Amino acid sequence: HTVKLYYDIVSPYSFIGFESLLRYRVVWPIDVILKPICLGGLFKDVGNTPPAKSCEAKATYMAREIEMISRHFGVPMNVPKNFTGHIMDNSTVDACRLIIATQRSDPDKAETVSRQLFSRFWIENLPVKSDDDLKKVRNLIALKYFANSQVLKKSLITNVAEMLDQVKAEEVKEELRRNTKEVQEMGAFGMPWITVTKSDGSGTEQYFGSDRLPIIGEFIGQSYHGPLRHLSLF
Amino acid sequence: VVAMSKKFAIDLYFDVISPYSFILFESLLAYRTQWPMEVNLKPVGLAHIFKAAGNQAPAIAVPGKGPYMHKDVNRLARYYNIPLKFREDFLTVITTKSSLNANRLIAAVKLEQPEKAEAVARALFRRFWIDRSDIFDTKDFVEVLTACGVRDVTRLVSSLSSDAVKEVMKQNTDAALETGCFGAPWTVLHLSNGKRESFFGSDRLHIIGHMMGQKFDGPLPAKL
C-alpha cells in the first residue's frame, strides 16, 4: 500500500507522525513517500493559524502533551520555554527545501536528513535556517559551523556545498510549492497529513495528525501494535 | 476477580454537541470493567469554554475542517462500533441553536437522580448523533427522560434555568478551564500523588490507561 506523508519540520506532531509511521514499514506492507511542504504557506492559503498562536490554552496544552506523546513513541522531543517564539521566529522553508534537494540527488538519504533536521529543531531546539552567505562560501571547514551543513554531514552526504546551493534552486523551490499545493487541494489544513492508497487501487483515505495509525491499520487490514518503541532510533 | 480497592478519579468534561465527546464517553466508560477508575460526568457548555479560552468551533474557524471531520467521524464510527454520523445541517445547527439546555438536563438529573445521569447523557448523544434528531426543546427532553425512566420529568425539564443547575454548570466549566481546557472532550485524571493530568480529545486512551498502569487494547464493545 502506498502511503504519502506530508510534513514540515516546524510541525511538532509531524516529527511524531514521521517516526511512528516509518517504524510501521517493518510490520505493515507499506511504501512511504516523503512529501515536505511549507506549512506557513498552507496556513495562509486555507485561512488557518498555528494552534499555539491562536489560543494560549492550546499552546500550554501542546507544550506539555508533545513531550509526553513523543516519549510514548520513544522520541525525546523537547519543547522550549518560548514554544510559540520557536515556531514563529524560525523559518523551516530552507530545511524543507534541503530535504527535497536530497530527494533529487541522493534519495536514500532524504529520510536521514529529515530526521536530522527534526532532531535539531525539536530535540536540540536549534534553528534550521540556511545561511544565505553559504552560497558564497566554498570552504568546507567554514561550512561546518552552519546548521544545514552539519545536518548533511551527519547524514553522510559528501557533496555538502552542492546540496546547500540546491536549496535556492528554482526547481527545488517549485517542488516545495507543488507539494504544498497538492496537499492543499486534498483539503489539508494542518500537518502531518497522511494519504493511504490501497495496493489493489480500491481506495484512498486521508488522515490528519499523528494519532490515526490504528485507523490506518484498519483501512489496510492490519493490526496496530502500539508505538514499537524498540524500533526507535533515539 | 481481585477487588480493585484503589480507583483513579477521572473527570470527563463534555458537551453532547461534540462528536468526539460521544466517542470518548463510550470508549472510556466501556473500560470500567478493565481499569480501576471512577468516571465523573461533567457536562459543560462548549460555547462558554470556547469564549473563555479564546477558541472557536473548528468547522467555523477553518471551513476545511468541517468536511474532514465528517469523514473522520465516519471512520471512527466503524472503528469504535458507535454508528454516529454528522447531520447534513450540522453547521446550521451549531450557529443557530444551543446545546446548553441538553447539557443542563444531564446536570439536573445528576443533582437529583445521579444513577440516571449516564443513561440520560447516552440518550442525548444517541438522539443527536445516531438518530440525528433534535435535542433543543422541551418536547425533546421530555421524550429522553421518559425513555430513561427518570422520575418527575416535567419538574426536571422546567428546572434547567434554575440557580442550582446553572451553578453546577458554572462549577464544571470553571473547573475545566482551570485545568487548561479549550475544547471538548476534556479528561482530567487524578493521580495518587495529588497531581492531575489533562487530555484533550478522544485519541489519548492509551496514555490515560498507561498512567493508571493499564493497557488500552483498542475499543471494547460500547454499551449502546
CSV table of C-alpha atoms in Angstrom, one decimal:
chain,number,residue,atom,x,y,z
A,1,HIS,CA,0.0,0.0,0.0
A,2,THR,CA,1.3,3.5,-0.9
A,3,VAL,CA,1.5,5.9,1.9
A,4,LYS,CA,2.4,9.6,1.4
A,5,LEU,CA,3.5,11.6,4.4
A,6,TYR,CA,3.2,15.4,4.1
A,7,TYR,CA,5.1,17.3,6.8
A,8,ASP,CA,7.1,20.4,7.7
A,9,ILE,CA,10.0,20.4,10.2
A,10,VAL,CA,8.3,23.2,12.1
A,11,SER,CA,5.4,21.0,13.0
A,12,PRO,CA,6.0,19.0,16.2
A,13,TYR,CA,3.3,16.4,15.5
A,14,SER,CA,4.9,15.9,12.1
A,15,PHE,CA,8.0,14.6,13.9
A,16,ILE,CA,5.9,12.2,15.9
A,17,GLY,CA,4.0,11.1,12.8
A,18,PHE,CA,7.2,10.7,10.8
A,19,GLU,CA,8.9,8.5,13.3
A,20,SER,CA,5.8,6.4,14.2
A,21,LEU,CA,4.7,5.8,10.6
A,22,LEU,CA,8.2,5.0,9.2
A,23,ARG,CA,8.6,2.4,12.0
A,24,TYR,CA,5.5,0.6,10.7
A,25,ARG,CA,7.2,-0.3,7.4
A,26,VAL,CA,8.7,-3.1,9.5
A,27,VAL,CA,5.3,-4.7,10.3
A,28,TRP,CA,2.9,-3.4,7.6
A,29,PRO,CA,3.2,-3.9,3.8
A,30,ILE,CA,3.5,-0.1,3.1
A,31,ASP,CA,5.8,2.1,1.0
A,32,VAL,CA,6.2,5.5,2.4
A,33,ILE,CA,6.8,8.5,0.2
A,34,LEU,CA,8.1,11.7,1.9
A,35,LYS,CA,6.5,14.9,0.9
A,36,PRO,CA,7.9,18.0,2.7
A,37,ILE,CA,5.6,21.1,2.4
A,38,CYS,CA,5.6,24.7,3.5
A,39,LEU,CA,3.2,24.9,6.5
A,40,GLY,CA,3.3,28.6,6.7
A,41,GLY,CA,2.1,28.8,3.1
A,42,LEU,CA,-0.6,26.2,3.6
A,43,PHE,CA,-1.9,28.0,6.7
A,44,LYS,CA,-2.1,31.3,4.8
A,45,ASP,CA,-3.9,29.8,1.8
A,46,VAL,CA,-6.5,27.9,3.9
A,47,GLY,CA,-7.0,30.6,6.5
A,48,ASN,CA,-5.7,28.7,9.4
A,49,THR,CA,-3.4,29.8,12.3
A,50,PRO,CA,-0.8,27.8,14.1
A,51,PRO,CA,-2.8,26.4,17.1
A,52,ALA,CA,-0.2,27.6,19.6
A,53,LYS,CA,-0.6,31.1,18.3
A,54,SER,CA,-4.4,31.2,18.1
A,55,CYS,CA,-5.2,30.1,21.7
A,56,GLU,CA,-3.0,30.4,24.7
A,57,ALA,CA,-4.6,27.3,26.4
A,58,LYS,CA,-3.7,25.3,23.3
A,59,ALA,CA,-0.1,26.4,23.5
A,60,THR,CA,0.1,25.4,27.1
A,61,TYR,CA,-1.5,22.1,26.4
A,62,MET,CA,0.6,21.3,23.4
A,63,ALA,CA,3.8,22.1,25.2
A,64,ARG,CA,3.0,19.6,27.9
A,65,GLU,CA,1.5,17.0,25.6
A,66,ILE,CA,4.2,17.0,22.9
A,67,GLU,CA,6.8,15.9,25.4
A,68,MET,CA,4.5,13.2,26.8
A,69,ILE,CA,3.3,11.8,23.5
A,70,SER,CA,6.7,11.9,21.8
A,71,ARG,CA,8.2,9.8,24.7
A,72,HIS,CA,5.3,7.4,24.4
A,73,PHE,CA,6.8,6.8,20.9
A,74,GLY,CA,10.4,6.8,22.1
A,75,VAL,CA,11.2,10.2,20.6
A,76,PRO,CA,12.7,12.5,23.2
A,77,MET,CA,11.3,15.8,22.0
A,78,ASN,CA,11.8,19.0,24.0
A,79,VAL,CA,9.5,22.0,23.9
A,80,PRO,CA,11.5,25.2,24.5
A,81,LYS,CA,10.1,27.6,27.1
A,82,ASN,CA,9.3,30.0,24.3
A,83,PHE,CA,7.3,27.5,22.3
A,84,THR,CA,5.4,30.0,20.2
A,85,GLY,CA,8.5,32.0,19.5
A,86,HIS,CA,10.4,28.9,18.5
A,87,ILE,CA,7.8,28.1,15.8
A,88,MET,CA,7.0,31.6,14.7
A,89,ASP,CA,10.5,33.0,14.5
A,90,ASN,CA,12.4,30.1,13.0
A,91,SER,CA,11.7,29.5,9.3
A,92,THR,CA,11.9,25.9,8.2
A,93,VAL,CA,11.4,26.6,4.5
A,94,ASP,CA,15.0,26.1,3.6
A,95,ALA,CA,15.1,23.0,5.8
A,96,CYS,CA,12.2,21.5,3.7
A,97,ARG,CA,13.9,22.6,0.5
A,98,LEU,CA,17.0,20.8,1.7
A,99,ILE,CA,15.0,17.6,2.1
A,100,ILE,CA,13.7,18.0,-1.5
A,101,ALA,CA,17.2,18.7,-2.8
A,102,THR,CA,18.4,15.5,-1.1
A,103,GLN,CA,15.4,13.6,-2.6
A,104,ARG,CA,16.5,14.8,-6.1
A,105,SER,CA,20.2,13.8,-5.8
A,106,ASP,CA,20.5,11.3,-3.0
A,107,PRO,CA,17.0,9.9,-2.4
A,108,ASP,CA,18.0,7.2,0.0
A,109,LYS,CA,19.3,9.9,2.4
A,110,ALA,CA,16.2,12.1,2.5
A,111,GLU,CA,14.8,10.2,5.5
A,112,THR,CA,18.0,10.7,7.5
A,113,VAL,CA,18.2,14.4,6.5
A,114,SER,CA,14.6,14.8,7.6
A,115,ARG,CA,15.4,13.1,10.9
A,116,GLN,CA,18.5,15.2,11.5
A,117,LEU,CA,16.5,18.4,10.8
A,118,PHE,CA,13.7,17.3,13.1
A,119,SER,CA,16.1,16.4,15.8
A,120,ARG,CA,18.0,19.6,15.6
A,121,PHE,CA,14.8,21.6,15.8
A,122,TRP,CA,12.8,19.6,18.3
A,123,ILE,CA,15.4,17.8,20.5
A,124,GLU,CA,18.2,20.3,20.5
A,125,ASN,CA,15.8,23.2,19.9
A,126,LEU,CA,18.2,24.9,17.5
A,127,PRO,CA,17.2,26.7,14.3
A,128,VAL,CA,17.5,25.0,10.9
A,129,LYS,CA,17.6,28.2,8.8
A,130,SER,CA,20.1,28.2,6.0
A,131,ASP,CA,22.6,31.0,5.9
A,132,ASP,CA,22.3,33.0,2.7
A,133,ASP,CA,26.1,33.6,2.9
A,134,LEU,CA,26.7,29.9,2.4
A,135,LYS,CA,26.3,30.2,-1.4
A,136,LYS,CA,29.4,32.3,-1.4
A,137,VAL,CA,31.4,30.0,0.8
A,138,ARG,CA,33.3,27.2,-0.8
A,139,ASN,CA,35.5,26.3,2.1
A,140,LEU,CA,34.1,23.2,3.8
A,141,ILE,CA,35.8,23.9,7.0
A,142,ALA,CA,34.0,27.2,7.4
A,143,LEU,CA,30.8,25.4,6.4
A,144,LYS,CA,30.9,23.0,9.3
A,145,TYR,CA,29.6,25.6,11.7
A,146,PHE,CA,26.4,26.2,9.7
A,147,ALA,CA,23.3,24.2,10.6
A,148,ASN,CA,22.3,22.6,7.4
A,149,SER,CA,25.9,21.6,6.6
A,150,GLN,CA,26.1,19.8,9.9
A,151,VAL,CA,22.8,18.1,9.1
A,152,LEU,CA,24.1,16.9,5.7
A,153,LYS,CA,27.4,15.7,7.0
A,154,LYS,CA,25.7,13.8,9.8
A,155,SER,CA,23.5,12.2,7.1
A,156,LEU,CA,26.8,11.1,5.3
A,157,ILE,CA,26.3,13.3,2.4
A,158,THR,CA,29.6,14.2,0.7
A,159,ASN,CA,28.6,16.9,-1.7
A,160,VAL,CA,27.6,19.3,1.0
A,161,ALA,CA,28.3,22.6,-0.7
A,162,GLU,CA,26.4,21.5,-3.9
A,163,MET,CA,23.3,20.4,-1.8
A,164,LEU,CA,23.3,23.7,0.1
A,165,ASP,CA,23.3,25.5,-3.3
A,166,GLN,CA,20.4,23.4,-4.4
A,167,VAL,CA,18.3,24.8,-1.6
A,168,LYS,CA,18.0,28.0,-3.6
A,169,ALA,CA,17.4,26.4,-7.0
A,170,GLU,CA,14.2,27.2,-8.7
A,171,GLU,CA,13.3,23.5,-9.4
A,172,VAL,CA,13.6,22.8,-5.7
A,173,LYS,CA,11.5,25.8,-4.6
A,174,GLU,CA,9.0,24.8,-7.3
A,175,GLU,CA,8.8,21.2,-5.9
A,176,LEU,CA,8.1,22.5,-2.4
A,177,ARG,CA,5.4,24.7,-3.8
A,178,ARG,CA,3.9,21.8,-5.8
A,179,ASN,CA,3.8,19.5,-2.7
A,180,THR,CA,2.2,22.3,-0.7
A,181,LYS,CA,-0.4,22.9,-3.4
A,182,GLU,CA,-1.0,19.1,-3.8
A,183,VAL,CA,-1.9,18.7,-0.1
A,184,GLN,CA,-3.9,21.8,0.0
A,185,GLU,CA,-6.1,20.6,-2.9
A,186,MET,CA,-6.8,17.5,-0.9
A,187,GLY,CA,-8.4,19.6,1.8
A,188,ALA,CA,-5.5,19.6,4.2
A,189,PHE,CA,-5.5,22.4,6.8
A,190,GLY,CA,-2.5,21.3,9.0
A,191,MET,CA,0.3,18.8,9.4
A,192,PRO,CA,1.1,16.0,9.4
A,193,TRP,CA,-1.2,14.8,6.6
A,194,ILE,CA,-1.1,11.1,5.6
A,195,THR,CA,-2.7,9.6,2.5
A,196,VAL,CA,-3.0,5.8,2.1
A,197,THR,CA,-3.8,4.2,-1.2
A,198,LYS,CA,-4.6,0.5,-1.1
A,199,SER,CA,-2.4,-1.7,-3.3
A,200,ASP,CA,-5.4,-3.0,-5.2
A,201,GLY,CA,-6.4,0.5,-6.1
A,202,SER,CA,-9.7,0.1,-4.3
A,203,GLY,CA,-9.4,3.4,-2.5
A,204,THR,CA,-7.5,6.2,-0.9
A,205,GLU,CA,-8.0,7.7,2.6
A,206,GLN,CA,-6.6,10.8,4.1
A,207,TYR,CA,-5.7,11.4,7.7
A,208,PHE,CA,-4.8,14.5,9.7
A,209,GLY,CA,-2.4,14.3,12.7
A,210,SER,CA,-0.2,11.7,14.3
A,211,ASP,CA,-2.9,9.7,16.1
A,212,ARG,CA,-4.6,7.8,13.4
A,213,LEU,CA,-2.3,4.8,13.0
A,214,PRO,CA,-4.8,2.3,14.4
A,215,ILE,CA,-7.4,3.6,12.0
A,216,ILE,CA,-5.0,3.5,9.1
A,217,GLY,CA,-4.2,-0.1,10.1
A,218,GLU,CA,-7.9,-0.9,10.0
A,219,PHE,CA,-8.1,0.5,6.4
A,220,ILE,CA,-5.4,-1.7,5.1
A,221,GLY,CA,-6.4,-4.7,7.1
A,222,GLN,CA,-3.5,-4.6,9.6
A,223,SER,CA,-3.4,-4.6,13.4
A,224,TYR,CA,-1.9,-1.7,15.3
A,225,HIS,CA,0.8,-2.9,17.6
A,226,GLY,CA,1.4,0.2,19.7
A,227,PRO,CA,4.4,2.6,19.5
A,228,LEU,CA,7.0,0.0,18.6
A,229,ARG,CA,9.5,1.8,20.9
A,230,HIS,CA,12.0,-1.0,20.4
A,231,LEU,CA,12.4,0.3,16.9
A,232,SER,CA,13.1,3.9,18.0
A,233,LEU,CA,16.3,5.3,16.6
A,234,PHE,CA,16.9,7.5,19.6
B,1,VAL,CA,-11.6,-11.4,40.3
B,2,VAL,CA,-9.4,-9.2,42.5
B,3,ALA,CA,-11.3,-6.3,44.2
B,4,MET,CA,-9.9,-3.0,43.0
B,5,SER,CA,-9.6,-1.1,46.3
B,6,LYS,CA,-8.0,1.9,44.8
B,7,LYS,CA,-9.8,3.7,42.0
B,8,PHE,CA,-8.5,6.6,40.0
B,9,ALA,CA,-10.9,9.5,39.8
B,10,ILE,CA,-11.4,10.7,36.2
B,11,ASP,CA,-13.4,13.9,35.4
B,12,LEU,CA,-14.9,13.8,31.9
B,13,TYR,CA,-15.9,17.2,30.6
B,14,PHE,CA,-18.1,17.0,27.6
B,15,ASP,CA,-20.8,18.7,25.5
B,16,VAL,CA,-23.4,16.5,23.8
B,17,ILE,CA,-23.0,18.6,20.6
B,18,SER,CA,-19.4,17.3,20.3
B,19,PRO,CA,-18.9,14.1,18.3
B,20,TYR,CA,-15.6,13.3,19.8
B,21,SER,CA,-17.2,13.7,23.2
B,22,PHE,CA,-19.6,10.9,22.3
B,23,ILE,CA,-16.7,8.7,21.1
B,24,LEU,CA,-14.7,9.3,24.3
B,25,PHE,CA,-17.8,8.9,26.6
B,26,GLU,CA,-18.5,5.4,25.2
B,27,SER,CA,-14.9,4.2,24.7
B,28,LEU,CA,-13.8,5.3,28.2
B,29,LEU,CA,-16.8,4.1,30.0
B,30,ALA,CA,-16.5,0.7,28.3
B,31,TYR,CA,-13.2,0.3,30.1
B,32,ARG,CA,-14.7,0.4,33.5
B,33,THR,CA,-14.7,-3.4,33.6
B,34,GLN,CA,-10.9,-3.4,33.0
B,35,TRP,CA,-9.5,-0.2,34.6
B,36,PRO,CA,-9.6,0.8,38.2
B,37,MET,CA,-11.4,4.1,37.7
B,38,GLU,CA,-14.4,6.2,38.8
B,39,VAL,CA,-15.6,8.4,35.9
B,40,ASN,CA,-17.4,11.6,36.9
B,41,LEU,CA,-19.5,13.0,34.2
B,42,LYS,CA,-19.2,16.8,33.9
B,43,PRO,CA,-21.4,18.3,31.2
B,44,VAL,CA,-20.2,21.8,30.1
B,45,GLY,CA,-21.4,24.4,27.7
B,46,LEU,CA,-18.8,24.3,24.9
B,47,ALA,CA,-19.7,27.8,23.7
B,48,HIS,CA,-18.7,29.1,27.2
B,49,ILE,CA,-15.5,27.1,27.1
B,50,PHE,CA,-14.6,28.5,23.6
B,51,LYS,CA,-15.4,32.1,24.6
B,52,ALA,CA,-13.3,31.9,27.8
B,53,ALA,CA,-10.4,30.2,26.2
B,54,GLY,CA,-10.4,32.4,23.1
B,55,ASN,CA,-11.1,29.4,20.9
B,56,GLN,CA,-13.7,28.6,18.2
B,57,ALA,CA,-15.6,25.7,16.8
B,58,PRO,CA,-13.2,24.1,14.4
B,59,ALA,CA,-15.6,23.9,11.5
B,60,ILE,CA,-16.3,27.6,11.8
B,61,ALA,CA,-12.7,28.7,12.4
B,62,VAL,CA,-11.4,26.8,9.4
B,63,PRO,CA,-14.0,25.8,6.8
B,64,GLY,CA,-11.9,22.9,5.5
B,65,LYS,CA,-12.0,21.2,8.9
B,66,GLY,CA,-15.8,20.6,8.6
B,67,PRO,CA,-15.7,18.2,5.6
B,68,TYR,CA,-12.7,16.5,7.1
B,69,MET,CA,-14.4,15.9,10.5
B,70,HIS,CA,-17.4,14.4,8.7
B,71,LYS,CA,-15.1,11.8,7.0
B,72,ASP,CA,-13.1,11.3,10.2
B,73,VAL,CA,-16.1,10.6,12.3
B,74,ASN,CA,-17.5,8.1,9.7
B,75,ARG,CA,-14.2,6.1,10.0
B,76,LEU,CA,-14.1,6.4,13.8
B,77,ALA,CA,-17.7,5.1,13.9
B,78,ARG,CA,-16.6,1.9,12.3
B,79,TYR,CA,-13.5,1.6,14.5
B,80,TYR,CA,-15.3,2.2,17.7
B,81,ASN,CA,-18.6,0.5,16.7
B,82,ILE,CA,-20.6,3.6,17.5
B,83,PRO,CA,-22.8,4.4,14.5
B,84,LEU,CA,-22.6,8.1,14.8
B,85,LYS,CA,-22.8,10.4,11.8
B,86,PHE,CA,-22.9,14.2,11.3
B,87,ARG,CA,-26.2,15.7,10.4
B,88,GLU,CA,-26.2,17.4,7.0
B,89,ASP,CA,-27.3,20.6,8.7
B,90,PHE,CA,-24.7,20.5,11.5
B,91,LEU,CA,-23.2,23.9,10.6
B,92,THR,CA,-26.6,25.5,10.7
B,93,VAL,CA,-27.4,23.7,14.0
B,94,ILE,CA,-24.3,25.0,15.8
B,95,THR,CA,-24.8,28.5,14.5
B,96,THR,CA,-28.5,28.8,15.2
B,97,LYS,CA,-29.2,26.5,18.1
B,98,SER,CA,-27.7,25.9,21.5
B,99,SER,CA,-26.8,22.6,23.2
B,100,LEU,CA,-26.7,24.3,26.6
B,101,ASN,CA,-30.1,23.1,27.8
B,102,ALA,CA,-29.3,19.5,26.7
B,103,ASN,CA,-26.1,19.6,28.9
B,104,ARG,CA,-28.1,21.3,31.7
B,105,LEU,CA,-30.5,18.4,31.5
B,106,ILE,CA,-27.7,16.0,32.4
B,107,ALA,CA,-26.6,18.2,35.2
B,108,ALA,CA,-30.2,18.5,36.5
B,109,VAL,CA,-30.6,14.7,36.5
B,110,LYS,CA,-27.2,14.2,38.2
B,111,LEU,CA,-28.3,16.5,41.0
B,112,GLU,CA,-31.5,14.6,41.8
B,113,GLN,CA,-31.2,11.1,40.4
B,114,PRO,CA,-27.5,10.6,39.8
B,115,GLU,CA,-27.9,6.9,39.0
B,116,LYS,CA,-29.7,8.0,35.8
B,117,ALA,CA,-27.2,10.7,34.6
B,118,GLU,CA,-25.2,8.4,32.4
B,119,ALA,CA,-28.3,6.9,30.7
B,120,VAL,CA,-29.6,10.4,30.1
B,121,ALA,CA,-26.3,11.6,28.6
B,122,ARG,CA,-26.2,8.5,26.4
B,123,ALA,CA,-29.8,9.0,25.3
B,124,LEU,CA,-29.0,12.6,24.3
B,125,PHE,CA,-25.8,11.6,22.4
B,126,ARG,CA,-27.7,8.9,20.6
B,127,ARG,CA,-30.6,11.1,19.7
B,128,PHE,CA,-28.4,13.7,18.1
B,129,TRP,CA,-25.6,11.6,16.7
B,130,ILE,CA,-27.3,8.3,15.7
B,131,ASP,CA,-31.0,9.1,15.3
B,132,ARG,CA,-29.8,12.6,14.1
B,133,SER,CA,-32.9,14.3,15.6
B,134,ASP,CA,-33.2,17.3,17.9
B,135,ILE,CA,-32.1,17.9,21.5
B,136,PHE,CA,-33.1,21.5,21.9
B,137,ASP,CA,-36.7,21.8,23.0
B,138,THR,CA,-38.8,20.8,26.0
B,139,LYS,CA,-40.5,18.0,24.0
B,140,ASP,CA,-37.1,16.5,23.1
B,141,PHE,CA,-36.1,16.5,26.8
B,142,VAL,CA,-39.5,15.0,27.9
B,143,GLU,CA,-39.0,12.2,25.4
B,144,VAL,CA,-35.5,11.5,26.5
B,145,LEU,CA,-36.2,11.5,30.3
B,146,THR,CA,-39.3,9.4,29.9
B,147,ALA,CA,-37.4,6.8,27.8
B,148,CYS,CA,-34.7,6.7,30.5
B,149,GLY,CA,-37.3,6.0,33.3
B,150,VAL,CA,-36.4,9.2,35.1
B,151,ARG,CA,-39.0,10.4,37.8
B,152,ASP,CA,-40.5,13.9,37.9
B,153,VAL,CA,-40.0,14.5,34.2
B,154,THR,CA,-42.0,17.8,34.0
B,155,ARG,CA,-40.4,19.4,37.0
B,156,LEU,CA,-36.9,18.4,36.0
B,157,VAL,CA,-37.3,19.7,32.5
B,158,SER,CA,-38.6,23.1,33.8
B,159,SER,CA,-35.6,23.3,36.3
B,160,LEU,CA,-32.9,23.8,33.6
B,161,SER,CA,-32.6,27.5,34.2
B,162,SER,CA,-32.7,27.2,38.0
B,163,ASP,CA,-29.9,28.5,40.1
B,164,ALA,CA,-28.9,25.1,41.3
B,165,VAL,CA,-28.5,23.7,37.7
B,166,LYS,CA,-26.7,26.8,36.5
B,167,GLU,CA,-24.4,26.6,39.5
B,168,VAL,CA,-23.4,23.0,38.6
B,169,MET,CA,-22.7,24.0,35.0
B,170,LYS,CA,-20.7,27.0,36.1
B,171,GLN,CA,-18.6,24.9,38.5
B,172,ASN,CA,-18.0,22.3,35.8
B,173,THR,CA,-16.9,25.0,33.3
B,174,ASP,CA,-14.7,26.8,35.8
B,175,ALA,CA,-13.1,23.5,36.8
B,176,ALA,CA,-12.4,22.6,33.2
B,177,LEU,CA,-10.9,26.0,32.4
B,178,GLU,CA,-8.8,25.9,35.5
B,179,THR,CA,-7.1,22.7,34.2
B,180,GLY,CA,-6.4,24.3,30.8
B,181,CYS,CA,-9.5,23.2,28.8
B,182,PHE,CA,-10.1,24.9,25.4
B,183,GLY,CA,-12.5,22.3,23.8
B,184,ALA,CA,-14.3,19.1,24.3
B,185,PRO,CA,-13.9,16.4,25.3
B,186,TRP,CA,-11.5,17.2,28.1
B,187,THR,CA,-10.4,14.5,30.5
B,188,VAL,CA,-8.8,15.1,33.9
B,189,LEU,CA,-7.1,12.1,35.5
B,190,HIS,CA,-6.4,12.4,39.3
B,191,LEU,CA,-3.1,10.7,40.2
B,192,SER,CA,-2.3,9.2,43.5
B,193,ASN,CA,0.4,11.8,44.3
B,194,GLY,CA,-2.3,14.5,44.2
B,195,LYS,CA,-1.3,15.6,40.7
B,196,ARG,CA,-3.6,15.8,37.7
B,197,GLU,CA,-3.1,15.1,34.1
B,198,SER,CA,-5.4,16.7,31.4
B,199,PHE,CA,-6.1,15.3,28.0
B,200,PHE,CA,-7.9,16.8,25.0
B,201,GLY,CA,-9.9,14.7,22.6
B,202,SER,CA,-10.8,11.1,22.2
B,203,ASP,CA,-7.4,9.8,21.0
B,204,ARG,CA,-5.5,9.5,24.3
B,205,LEU,CA,-6.9,6.4,25.9
B,206,HIS,CA,-3.6,4.6,25.6
B,207,ILE,CA,-1.9,7.4,27.6
B,208,ILE,CA,-4.7,7.7,30.1
B,209,GLY,CA,-4.6,3.9,30.6
B,210,HIS,CA,-0.8,3.9,30.9
B,211,MET,CA,-0.9,6.5,33.7
B,212,MET,CA,-3.1,4.1,35.7
B,213,GLY,CA,-0.7,1.3,35.0
B,214,GLN,CA,-3.2,-0.2,32.5
B,215,LYS,CA,-3.2,-1.1,28.8
B,216,PHE,CA,-5.5,0.1,26.1
B,217,ASP,CA,-6.3,-2.8,23.8
B,218,GLY,CA,-8.5,-0.9,21.4
B,219,PRO,CA,-12.2,-0.3,21.7
B,220,LEU,CA,-14.3,-2.6,23.8
B,221,PRO,CA,-17.9,-3.1,22.8
B,222,ALA,CA,-19.8,0.1,23.7
B,223,LYS,CA,-22.8,-0.1,26.0
B,224,LEU,CA,-25.1,1.1,23.2
